[in-house]
mmCIF file of C-alpha atoms in Angstrom:
data_model
loop_
_atom_site.group_PDB
_atom_site.id
_atom_site.type_symbol
_atom_site.label_atom_id
_atom_site.label_comp_id
_atom_site.label_asym_id
_atom_site.label_seq_id
_atom_site.Cartn_x
_atom_site.Cartn_y
_atom_site.Cartn_z
ATOM 1 C CA MET A 10 10.250 22.974 -1.235
ATOM 2 C CA THR A 11 7.334 23.764 1.040
ATOM 3 C CA ILE A 12 5.577 25.066 -1.889
ATOM 4 C CA TRP A 13 5.791 21.770 -3.832
ATOM 5 C CA TYR A 14 4.351 19.952 -0.741
ATOM 6 C CA VAL A 15 1.200 22.219 -0.562
ATOM 7 C CA ILE A 16 0.615 22.217 -4.536
ATOM 8 C CA PHE A 17 0.952 18.305 -4.456
ATOM 9 C CA THR A 18 -1.448 18.160 -1.769
ATOM 10 C CA VAL A 19 -3.851 20.012 -2.887
ATOM 11 C CA PHE A 20 -3.732 17.934 -6.305
ATOM 12 C CA VAL A 21 -4.281 14.691 -4.453
ATOM 13 C CA LEU A 22 -7.148 16.146 -2.560
ATOM 14 C CA ALA A 23 -8.738 17.367 -5.654
ATOM 15 C CA MET A 24 -8.234 14.025 -7.490
ATOM 16 C CA LEU A 25 -9.731 12.266 -4.319
ATOM 17 C CA ALA A 26 -12.851 14.489 -4.222
ATOM 18 C CA LEU A 27 -13.656 13.916 -7.658
ATOM 19 C CA ASP A 28 -13.023 10.264 -7.376
ATOM 20 C CA LEU A 29 -15.512 10.185 -4.579
ATOM 21 C CA GLY A 30 -17.622 13.028 -5.349
ATOM 22 C CA VAL A 31 -18.238 12.744 -9.263
ATOM 23 C CA PHE A 32 -17.540 9.325 -10.653
ATOM 24 C CA HIS A 33 -18.468 7.400 -7.262
ATOM 25 C CA LYS A 34 -21.190 9.171 -5.660
ATOM 26 C CA GLU A 35 -23.742 5.947 -6.040
ATOM 27 C CA ASN A 36 -23.097 2.800 -4.199
ATOM 28 C CA LYS A 37 -22.470 0.418 -7.149
ATOM 29 C CA GLU A 38 -19.847 -2.528 -7.587
ATOM 30 C CA VAL A 39 -16.562 -1.522 -9.448
ATOM 31 C CA SER A 40 -16.219 -3.454 -12.756
ATOM 32 C CA LEU A 41 -13.415 -4.825 -14.161
ATOM 33 C CA LYS A 42 -13.226 -2.244 -17.102
ATOM 34 C CA GLU A 43 -13.668 0.772 -14.558
ATOM 35 C CA ALA A 44 -11.040 -0.583 -12.292
ATOM 36 C CA LEU A 45 -8.274 -1.130 -15.026
ATOM 37 C CA GLY A 46 -9.191 2.577 -16.463
ATOM 38 C CA TRP A 47 -8.445 4.054 -12.833
ATOM 39 C CA SER A 48 -5.552 1.900 -12.461
ATOM 40 C CA ALA A 49 -4.052 3.411 -16.132
ATOM 41 C CA VAL A 50 -4.826 6.968 -14.717
ATOM 42 C CA TRP A 51 -2.938 6.601 -11.453
ATOM 43 C CA ILE A 52 0.098 5.037 -13.065
ATOM 44 C CA SER A 53 -0.315 7.898 -15.701
ATOM 45 C CA LEU A 54 -0.212 10.408 -13.585
ATOM 46 C CA ALA A 55 2.877 8.810 -11.235
ATOM 47 C CA VAL A 56 4.562 8.858 -14.858
ATOM 48 C CA PHE A 57 3.990 12.487 -15.551
ATOM 49 C CA PHE A 58 4.768 13.544 -12.014
ATOM 50 C CA GLY A 59 8.308 11.569 -12.345
ATOM 51 C CA LEU A 60 9.252 13.105 -15.531
ATOM 52 C CA GLY A 61 8.391 16.734 -14.059
ATOM 53 C CA VAL A 62 10.721 15.490 -11.392
ATOM 54 C CA TRP A 63 13.138 15.047 -14.043
ATOM 55 C CA TYR A 64 12.652 18.504 -15.520
ATOM 56 C CA PHE A 65 12.523 20.304 -12.397
ATOM 57 C CA MET A 66 15.005 17.999 -9.853
ATOM 58 C CA GLY A 67 17.196 16.324 -12.513
ATOM 59 C CA ALA A 68 17.481 12.673 -13.555
ATOM 60 C CA GLN A 69 18.682 11.409 -10.273
ATOM 61 C CA LYS A 70 15.502 12.792 -8.274
ATOM 62 C CA SER A 71 13.397 11.237 -11.198
ATOM 63 C CA LEU A 72 15.052 7.897 -10.730
ATOM 64 C CA GLU A 73 14.987 7.997 -7.052
ATOM 65 C CA PHE A 74 11.327 8.658 -7.449
ATOM 66 C CA PHE A 75 10.300 5.891 -10.015
ATOM 67 C CA THR A 76 12.562 3.019 -8.150
ATOM 68 C CA GLY A 77 10.680 4.233 -4.668
ATOM 69 C CA TYR A 78 7.483 4.094 -6.392
ATOM 70 C CA LEU A 79 7.982 0.767 -8.316
ATOM 71 C CA ILE A 80 9.261 -0.735 -4.791
ATOM 72 C CA GLU A 81 5.965 0.872 -2.980
ATOM 73 C CA GLU A 82 3.502 -0.298 -5.571
ATOM 74 C CA SER A 83 4.889 -3.990 -5.554
ATOM 75 C CA LEU A 84 5.074 -4.083 -1.890
ATOM 76 C CA SER A 85 1.289 -2.966 -1.993
ATOM 77 C CA VAL A 86 0.029 -5.722 -4.035
ATOM 78 C CA ASP A 87 0.686 -7.789 -0.602
ATOM 79 C CA ASN A 88 -1.666 -5.758 1.194
ATOM 80 C CA LEU A 89 -4.201 -6.477 -1.632
ATOM 81 C CA PHE A 90 -4.209 -10.210 -0.493
ATOM 82 C CA VAL A 91 -5.381 -9.184 3.297
ATOM 83 C CA PHE A 92 -7.791 -6.689 1.498
ATOM 84 C CA LEU A 93 -9.403 -9.552 -0.276
ATOM 85 C CA LEU A 94 -9.202 -11.731 2.974
ATOM 86 C CA ILE A 95 -10.753 -9.352 5.040
ATOM 87 C CA PHE A 96 -14.007 -8.336 2.796
ATOM 88 C CA SER A 97 -14.503 -12.215 2.356
ATOM 89 C CA TYR A 98 -14.271 -12.675 5.970
ATOM 90 C CA PHE A 99 -16.812 -10.052 6.879
ATOM 91 C CA ARG A 100 -18.904 -10.606 3.495
ATOM 92 C CA VAL A 101 -18.731 -6.764 2.659
ATOM 93 C CA PRO A 102 -21.125 -6.145 -0.563
ATOM 94 C CA GLY A 103 -19.371 -5.624 -3.860
ATOM 95 C CA GLU A 104 -21.075 -1.980 -4.081
ATOM 96 C CA TYR A 105 -19.674 -0.982 -0.236
ATOM 97 C CA GLN A 106 -15.983 -1.873 -0.752
ATOM 98 C CA HIS A 107 -14.976 1.600 -2.868
ATOM 99 C CA LYS A 108 -15.987 3.336 0.028
ATOM 100 C CA ILE A 109 -14.216 1.358 2.675
ATOM 101 C CA LEU A 110 -11.090 1.299 0.454
ATOM 102 C CA PHE A 111 -11.348 5.111 -0.128
ATOM 103 C CA TRP A 112 -11.439 6.224 3.429
ATOM 104 C CA GLY A 113 -8.910 3.596 3.903
ATOM 105 C CA ILE A 114 -6.553 5.419 1.727
ATOM 106 C CA ILE A 115 -7.125 8.626 3.523
ATOM 107 C CA GLY A 116 -5.833 7.238 6.493
ATOM 108 C CA ALA A 117 -3.233 5.658 5.215
ATOM 109 C CA LEU A 118 -1.730 9.022 3.552
ATOM 110 C CA VAL A 119 -2.104 10.781 7.234
ATOM 111 C CA MET A 120 -0.148 7.754 8.789
ATOM 112 C CA ARG A 121 2.550 7.308 6.317
ATOM 113 C CA GLY A 122 2.979 10.885 6.317
ATOM 114 C CA ILE A 123 3.744 10.875 9.863
ATOM 115 C CA PHE A 124 5.836 7.854 9.771
ATOM 116 C CA ILE A 125 7.953 9.428 6.767
ATOM 117 C CA ALA A 126 8.244 12.520 8.749
ATOM 118 C CA VAL A 127 9.530 10.790 11.920
ATOM 119 C CA GLY A 128 11.804 8.630 9.828
ATOM 120 C CA ALA A 129 13.379 11.253 8.097
ATOM 121 C CA ALA A 130 14.058 13.203 11.529
ATOM 122 C CA LEU A 131 15.671 9.852 12.682
ATOM 123 C CA ILE A 132 17.834 9.618 9.526
ATOM 124 C CA MET A 133 19.035 12.847 10.159
ATOM 125 C CA LYS A 134 19.924 12.718 13.661
ATOM 126 C CA PHE A 135 20.745 9.323 14.010
ATOM 127 C CA HIS A 136 22.747 7.888 10.893
ATOM 128 C CA TRP A 137 23.214 4.568 12.374
ATOM 129 C CA ILE A 138 19.582 4.136 12.420
ATOM 130 C CA LEU A 139 19.338 3.041 8.544
ATOM 131 C CA TYR A 140 21.612 -0.382 9.459
ATOM 132 C CA ILE A 141 18.685 -1.063 12.084
ATOM 133 C CA PHE A 142 16.189 -0.776 9.050
ATOM 134 C CA GLY A 143 18.304 -2.580 6.845
ATOM 135 C CA ALA A 144 18.620 -5.434 9.047
ATOM 136 C CA PHE A 145 14.788 -5.509 9.568
ATOM 137 C CA LEU A 146 14.244 -5.547 5.567
ATOM 138 C CA VAL A 147 16.537 -8.406 5.040
ATOM 139 C CA TYR A 148 14.616 -10.435 8.270
ATOM 140 C CA SER A 149 11.295 -8.946 6.704
ATOM 141 C CA GLY A 150 12.338 -10.602 3.568
ATOM 142 C CA ILE A 151 13.198 -13.915 5.131
ATOM 143 C CA LYS A 152 10.074 -13.921 6.890
ATOM 144 C CA MET A 153 8.008 -13.399 4.103
ATOM 145 C CA ALA A 154 9.440 -16.178 1.952
ATOM 146 C CA PHE A 155 8.605 -18.999 4.653
ATOM 147 C CA GLN A 156 5.374 -17.568 5.947
ATOM 148 C CA LYS A 157 2.414 -19.825 5.288
ATOM 149 C CA ASP A 158 -0.188 -17.908 3.493
ATOM 150 C CA ASP A 159 -2.863 -18.471 5.804
ATOM 151 C CA ALA A 160 -0.742 -16.975 8.510
ATOM 152 C CA ILE A 161 -1.124 -13.539 7.178
ATOM 153 C CA MET A 162 -3.969 -12.390 9.448
ATOM 154 C CA GLU A 163 -5.875 -14.610 12.123
ATOM 155 C CA LEU A 164 -9.061 -12.613 11.854
ATOM 156 C CA GLU A 165 -10.908 -14.930 14.443
ATOM 157 C CA THR A 166 -8.218 -13.863 17.335
ATOM 158 C CA ASN A 167 -6.550 -10.647 15.661
ATOM 159 C CA PRO A 168 -6.227 -8.563 19.017
ATOM 160 C CA VAL A 169 -7.179 -5.452 16.987
ATOM 161 C CA LEU A 170 -10.515 -6.805 16.517
ATOM 162 C CA ARG A 171 -11.175 -7.927 20.003
ATOM 163 C CA LEU A 172 -10.010 -4.792 21.335
ATOM 164 C CA PHE A 173 -12.200 -2.931 19.257
ATOM 165 C CA LYS A 174 -15.229 -4.940 19.878
ATOM 166 C CA LYS A 175 -14.435 -4.424 23.846
ATOM 167 C CA PHE A 176 -14.677 -0.880 23.766
ATOM 168 C CA VAL A 177 -16.932 -0.102 20.981
ATOM 169 C CA PRO A 178 -20.829 -1.611 20.363
ATOM 170 C CA VAL A 179 -21.173 -3.259 17.360
ATOM 171 C CA THR A 180 -23.662 -4.456 15.259
ATOM 172 C CA ASP A 181 -23.289 -7.484 13.225
ATOM 173 C CA LYS A 182 -25.683 -6.093 10.270
ATOM 174 C CA TYR A 183 -25.059 -3.782 7.656
ATOM 175 C CA HIS A 184 -26.989 -0.609 7.850
ATOM 176 C CA GLY A 185 -26.260 0.645 3.829
ATOM 177 C CA ASN A 186 -23.066 1.851 3.656
ATOM 178 C CA ASN A 187 -22.934 3.933 7.136
ATOM 179 C CA PHE A 188 -20.096 3.482 9.465
ATOM 180 C CA THR A 189 -22.200 3.599 12.213
ATOM 181 C CA ALA A 190 -26.127 3.039 12.850
ATOM 182 C CA LYS A 191 -28.309 4.282 15.484
ATOM 183 C CA ILE A 192 -30.309 1.535 17.092
ATOM 184 C CA GLY A 193 -33.140 2.267 20.174
ATOM 185 C CA ASP A 194 -31.217 5.160 21.960
ATOM 186 C CA LYS A 195 -27.614 3.708 21.503
ATOM 187 C CA THR A 196 -24.992 4.120 18.328
ATOM 188 C CA PHE A 197 -23.560 1.253 17.048
ATOM 189 C CA ALA A 198 -20.394 0.599 14.994
ATOM 190 C CA THR A 199 -21.610 -1.296 11.746
ATOM 191 C CA PRO A 200 -19.068 -3.946 10.245
ATOM 192 C CA MET A 201 -18.484 -1.198 7.796
ATOM 193 C CA LEU A 202 -16.663 0.626 10.300
ATOM 194 C CA VAL A 203 -14.897 -2.919 11.776
ATOM 195 C CA VAL A 204 -13.860 -3.295 8.122
ATOM 196 C CA LEU A 205 -12.117 0.319 8.173
ATOM 197 C CA VAL A 206 -10.434 -0.417 10.968
ATOM 198 C CA MET A 207 -9.019 -3.681 9.848
ATOM 199 C CA ILE A 208 -8.031 -2.408 6.708
ATOM 200 C CA GLU A 209 -6.014 0.765 8.121
ATOM 201 C CA THR A 210 -4.164 -1.719 10.627
ATOM 202 C CA SER A 211 -3.144 -3.878 7.977
ATOM 203 C CA ASP A 212 -1.810 -0.968 6.148
ATOM 204 C CA LEU A 213 0.060 0.366 9.463
ATOM 205 C CA ILE A 214 1.777 -3.223 9.249
ATOM 206 C CA PHE A 215 2.820 -3.230 5.759
ATOM 207 C CA ALA A 216 3.969 0.701 6.552
ATOM 208 C CA VAL A 217 6.657 -1.037 8.809
ATOM 209 C CA ASP A 218 8.329 -2.662 6.081
ATOM 210 C CA SER A 219 7.426 -0.047 2.937
ATOM 211 C CA ILE A 220 8.610 3.157 4.510
ATOM 212 C CA PRO A 221 12.278 1.948 5.857
ATOM 213 C CA ALA A 222 12.510 0.155 2.270
ATOM 214 C CA ILE A 223 12.217 3.394 0.333
ATOM 215 C CA PHE A 224 14.438 5.310 2.777
ATOM 216 C CA ALA A 225 17.263 2.696 0.974
ATOM 217 C CA ILE A 226 16.462 4.892 -2.357
ATOM 218 C CA THR A 227 16.561 8.149 -1.356
ATOM 219 C CA ARG A 228 16.484 10.192 2.047
ATOM 220 C CA ASP A 229 14.759 12.820 0.364
ATOM 221 C CA PRO A 230 11.294 13.296 2.436
ATOM 222 C CA PHE A 231 9.579 14.824 -0.750
ATOM 223 C CA ILE A 232 10.541 12.029 -3.086
ATOM 224 C CA VAL A 233 9.411 9.593 -0.303
ATOM 225 C CA TYR A 234 6.290 10.843 0.598
ATOM 226 C CA THR A 235 5.036 11.405 -3.239
ATOM 227 C CA SER A 236 6.239 7.795 -4.304
ATOM 228 C CA ASN A 237 4.530 6.524 -1.678
ATOM 229 C CA VAL A 238 1.351 8.654 -2.096
ATOM 230 C CA PHE A 239 0.910 7.456 -5.731
ATOM 231 C CA ALA A 240 1.714 3.890 -4.813
ATOM 232 C CA ILE A 241 -1.443 3.889 -2.334
ATOM 233 C CA LEU A 242 -3.537 6.102 -4.580
ATOM 234 C CA GLY A 243 -3.076 3.355 -7.183
ATOM 235 C CA LEU A 244 -3.563 0.506 -4.395
ATOM 236 C CA ARG A 245 -7.826 1.004 -4.839
ATOM 237 C CA SER A 246 -8.389 0.604 -8.636
ATOM 238 C CA MET A 247 -5.702 -1.954 -8.475
ATOM 239 C CA TYR A 248 -7.668 -4.117 -5.921
ATOM 240 C CA PHE A 249 -10.982 -3.730 -7.809
ATOM 241 C CA ALA A 250 -8.533 -4.761 -11.118
ATOM 242 C CA LEU A 251 -6.898 -7.945 -9.701
ATOM 243 C CA ALA A 252 -9.415 -9.118 -7.001
ATOM 244 C CA GLY A 253 -10.692 -12.124 -9.235
ATOM 245 C CA VAL A 254 -6.992 -13.205 -10.378
ATOM 246 C CA MET A 255 -4.558 -12.564 -7.529
ATOM 247 C CA ASN A 256 -4.392 -16.198 -6.615
ATOM 248 C CA ILE A 257 -2.666 -16.788 -9.890
ATOM 249 C CA PHE A 258 0.521 -15.029 -8.780
ATOM 250 C CA GLU A 259 1.725 -17.400 -6.563
ATOM 251 C CA TYR A 260 5.262 -17.136 -7.203
ATOM 252 C CA LEU A 261 5.094 -13.166 -6.496
ATOM 253 C CA LYS A 262 5.104 -13.522 -2.589
ATOM 254 C CA TYR A 263 8.798 -14.993 -2.883
ATOM 255 C CA GLY A 264 9.613 -11.701 -5.674
ATOM 256 C CA LEU A 265 8.242 -9.245 -3.057
ATOM 257 C CA ALA A 266 10.606 -11.242 -0.145
ATOM 258 C CA PHE A 267 13.655 -10.897 -2.284
ATOM 259 C CA VAL A 268 12.864 -7.435 -3.059
ATOM 260 C CA LEU A 269 13.045 -6.485 0.295
ATOM 261 C CA SER A 270 16.228 -8.351 1.134
ATOM 262 C CA PHE A 271 17.936 -7.010 -1.933
ATOM 263 C CA ILE A 272 16.923 -3.495 -0.314
ATOM 264 C CA GLY A 273 17.826 -4.452 3.064
ATOM 265 C CA LEU A 274 21.198 -5.381 1.909
ATOM 266 C CA LYS A 275 21.742 -2.027 -0.055
ATOM 267 C CA MET A 276 21.137 -0.352 2.974
ATOM 268 C CA LEU A 277 23.750 -2.533 5.025
ATOM 269 C CA LEU A 278 26.106 -2.114 2.303
ATOM 270 C CA MET A 279 25.694 1.983 1.648
ATOM 271 C CA ASP A 280 28.783 2.756 3.479
ATOM 272 C CA VAL A 281 30.903 0.460 1.774
ATOM 273 C CA TYR A 282 29.494 -0.036 -1.622
ATOM 274 C CA HIS A 283 26.908 2.393 -3.094
ATOM 275 C CA ILE A 284 24.537 0.534 -5.623
ATOM 276 C CA PRO A 285 23.568 2.797 -7.985
ATOM 277 C CA ILE A 286 19.861 3.843 -8.189
ATOM 278 C CA GLY A 287 19.556 2.490 -11.826
ATOM 279 C CA ILE A 288 20.812 -0.820 -10.950
ATOM 280 C CA ALA A 289 18.332 -1.083 -8.295
ATOM 281 C CA LEU A 290 15.393 -0.376 -10.602
ATOM 282 C CA GLY A 291 16.696 -2.684 -12.967
ATOM 283 C CA VAL A 292 17.304 -5.362 -10.151
ATOM 284 C CA VAL A 293 13.768 -4.695 -8.802
ATOM 285 C CA ALA A 294 11.905 -4.322 -11.983
ATOM 286 C CA GLY A 295 13.677 -7.546 -13.097
ATOM 287 C CA ILE A 296 12.560 -9.928 -9.972
ATOM 288 C CA LEU A 297 8.968 -8.768 -9.947
ATOM 289 C CA ALA A 298 9.055 -9.578 -13.887
ATOM 290 C CA THR A 299 10.378 -12.982 -13.427
ATOM 291 C CA SER A 300 8.054 -13.777 -10.079
ATOM 292 C CA ILE A 301 5.129 -12.860 -12.328
ATOM 293 C CA ILE A 302 6.352 -14.514 -15.502
ATOM 294 C CA ALA A 303 6.758 -17.897 -13.686
ATOM 295 C CA SER A 304 3.436 -17.490 -11.844
ATOM 296 C CA LEU A 305 1.726 -17.322 -14.955
ATOM 297 C CA LEU A 306 3.819 -20.146 -16.761
ATOM 298 C CA HIS A 307 3.412 -22.218 -13.841
ATOM 299 C CA LYS A 308 -0.488 -21.823 -14.134
ATOM 300 C CA LYS A 309 -0.618 -22.213 -17.349
ATOM 301 C CA GLU A 310 1.323 -25.834 -16.631
ATOM 302 C CA GLY A 311 -1.071 -26.881 -14.211
ATOM 303 C CA GLU A 312 -3.848 -26.227 -16.677
ATOM 304 C CA LYS A 313 -2.622 -28.749 -19.470
#
């Protein structure tokens, strides 16, 4: 199995190098057409990978991958709202946003890899921890459903931001797309680095929900890791594709909350009744589709 981890990691690094080193060498704002194109590329790669899992590891593992990928991708959408809030608050120029998200994705891959390794080790040693994960997901789902939109992240009083500024000298001015700048004989963090720290922090917070969620679908670390990676890789392109229309999906939050609660209940009932992966995939897809359609219909009704 180790060889598959190596092959997959090399492939991901090659794609990222191609992305930053070839297609995005220059600072420019990502267009909608380009964002949709890259989103299609990452989704297609995930589909082909899932079919490869079907061929080499069997139908059950493939279903686990696709279900995990759909859950991780859908939960990542909630992260996009926070990205938009952070970029707006710090007035990040459009041409610099891609670089921040690129390095944010790299950090997210490392952090989630560690989370998954620790989670898998804990589950193997302490089976009962799955019940804690399940209860936490149900609680997270209920909390998300009743949480006010403006309570997601209070940037003005954010403890991470305040702690960072306390120990690291920060300049309020952008110095191109550099993360640091030398002013006199002192090195300062630019708003680029501050935003990157906030992006990494937000992903860490969302990973606390998403990692336990996928362990309800599969306990195979390879499937957990690869579905997470594909979801994260498509997140950057998805942001640029949806940034201008995210406010349309007002019911998506409730759909995601229902998904979290459903996955949590699936985990809590695992020793009483095993919900087949195919049914879980259908339920998750149905919930997301319903919330999106309801949002679009409500938006259309409001425009009349």
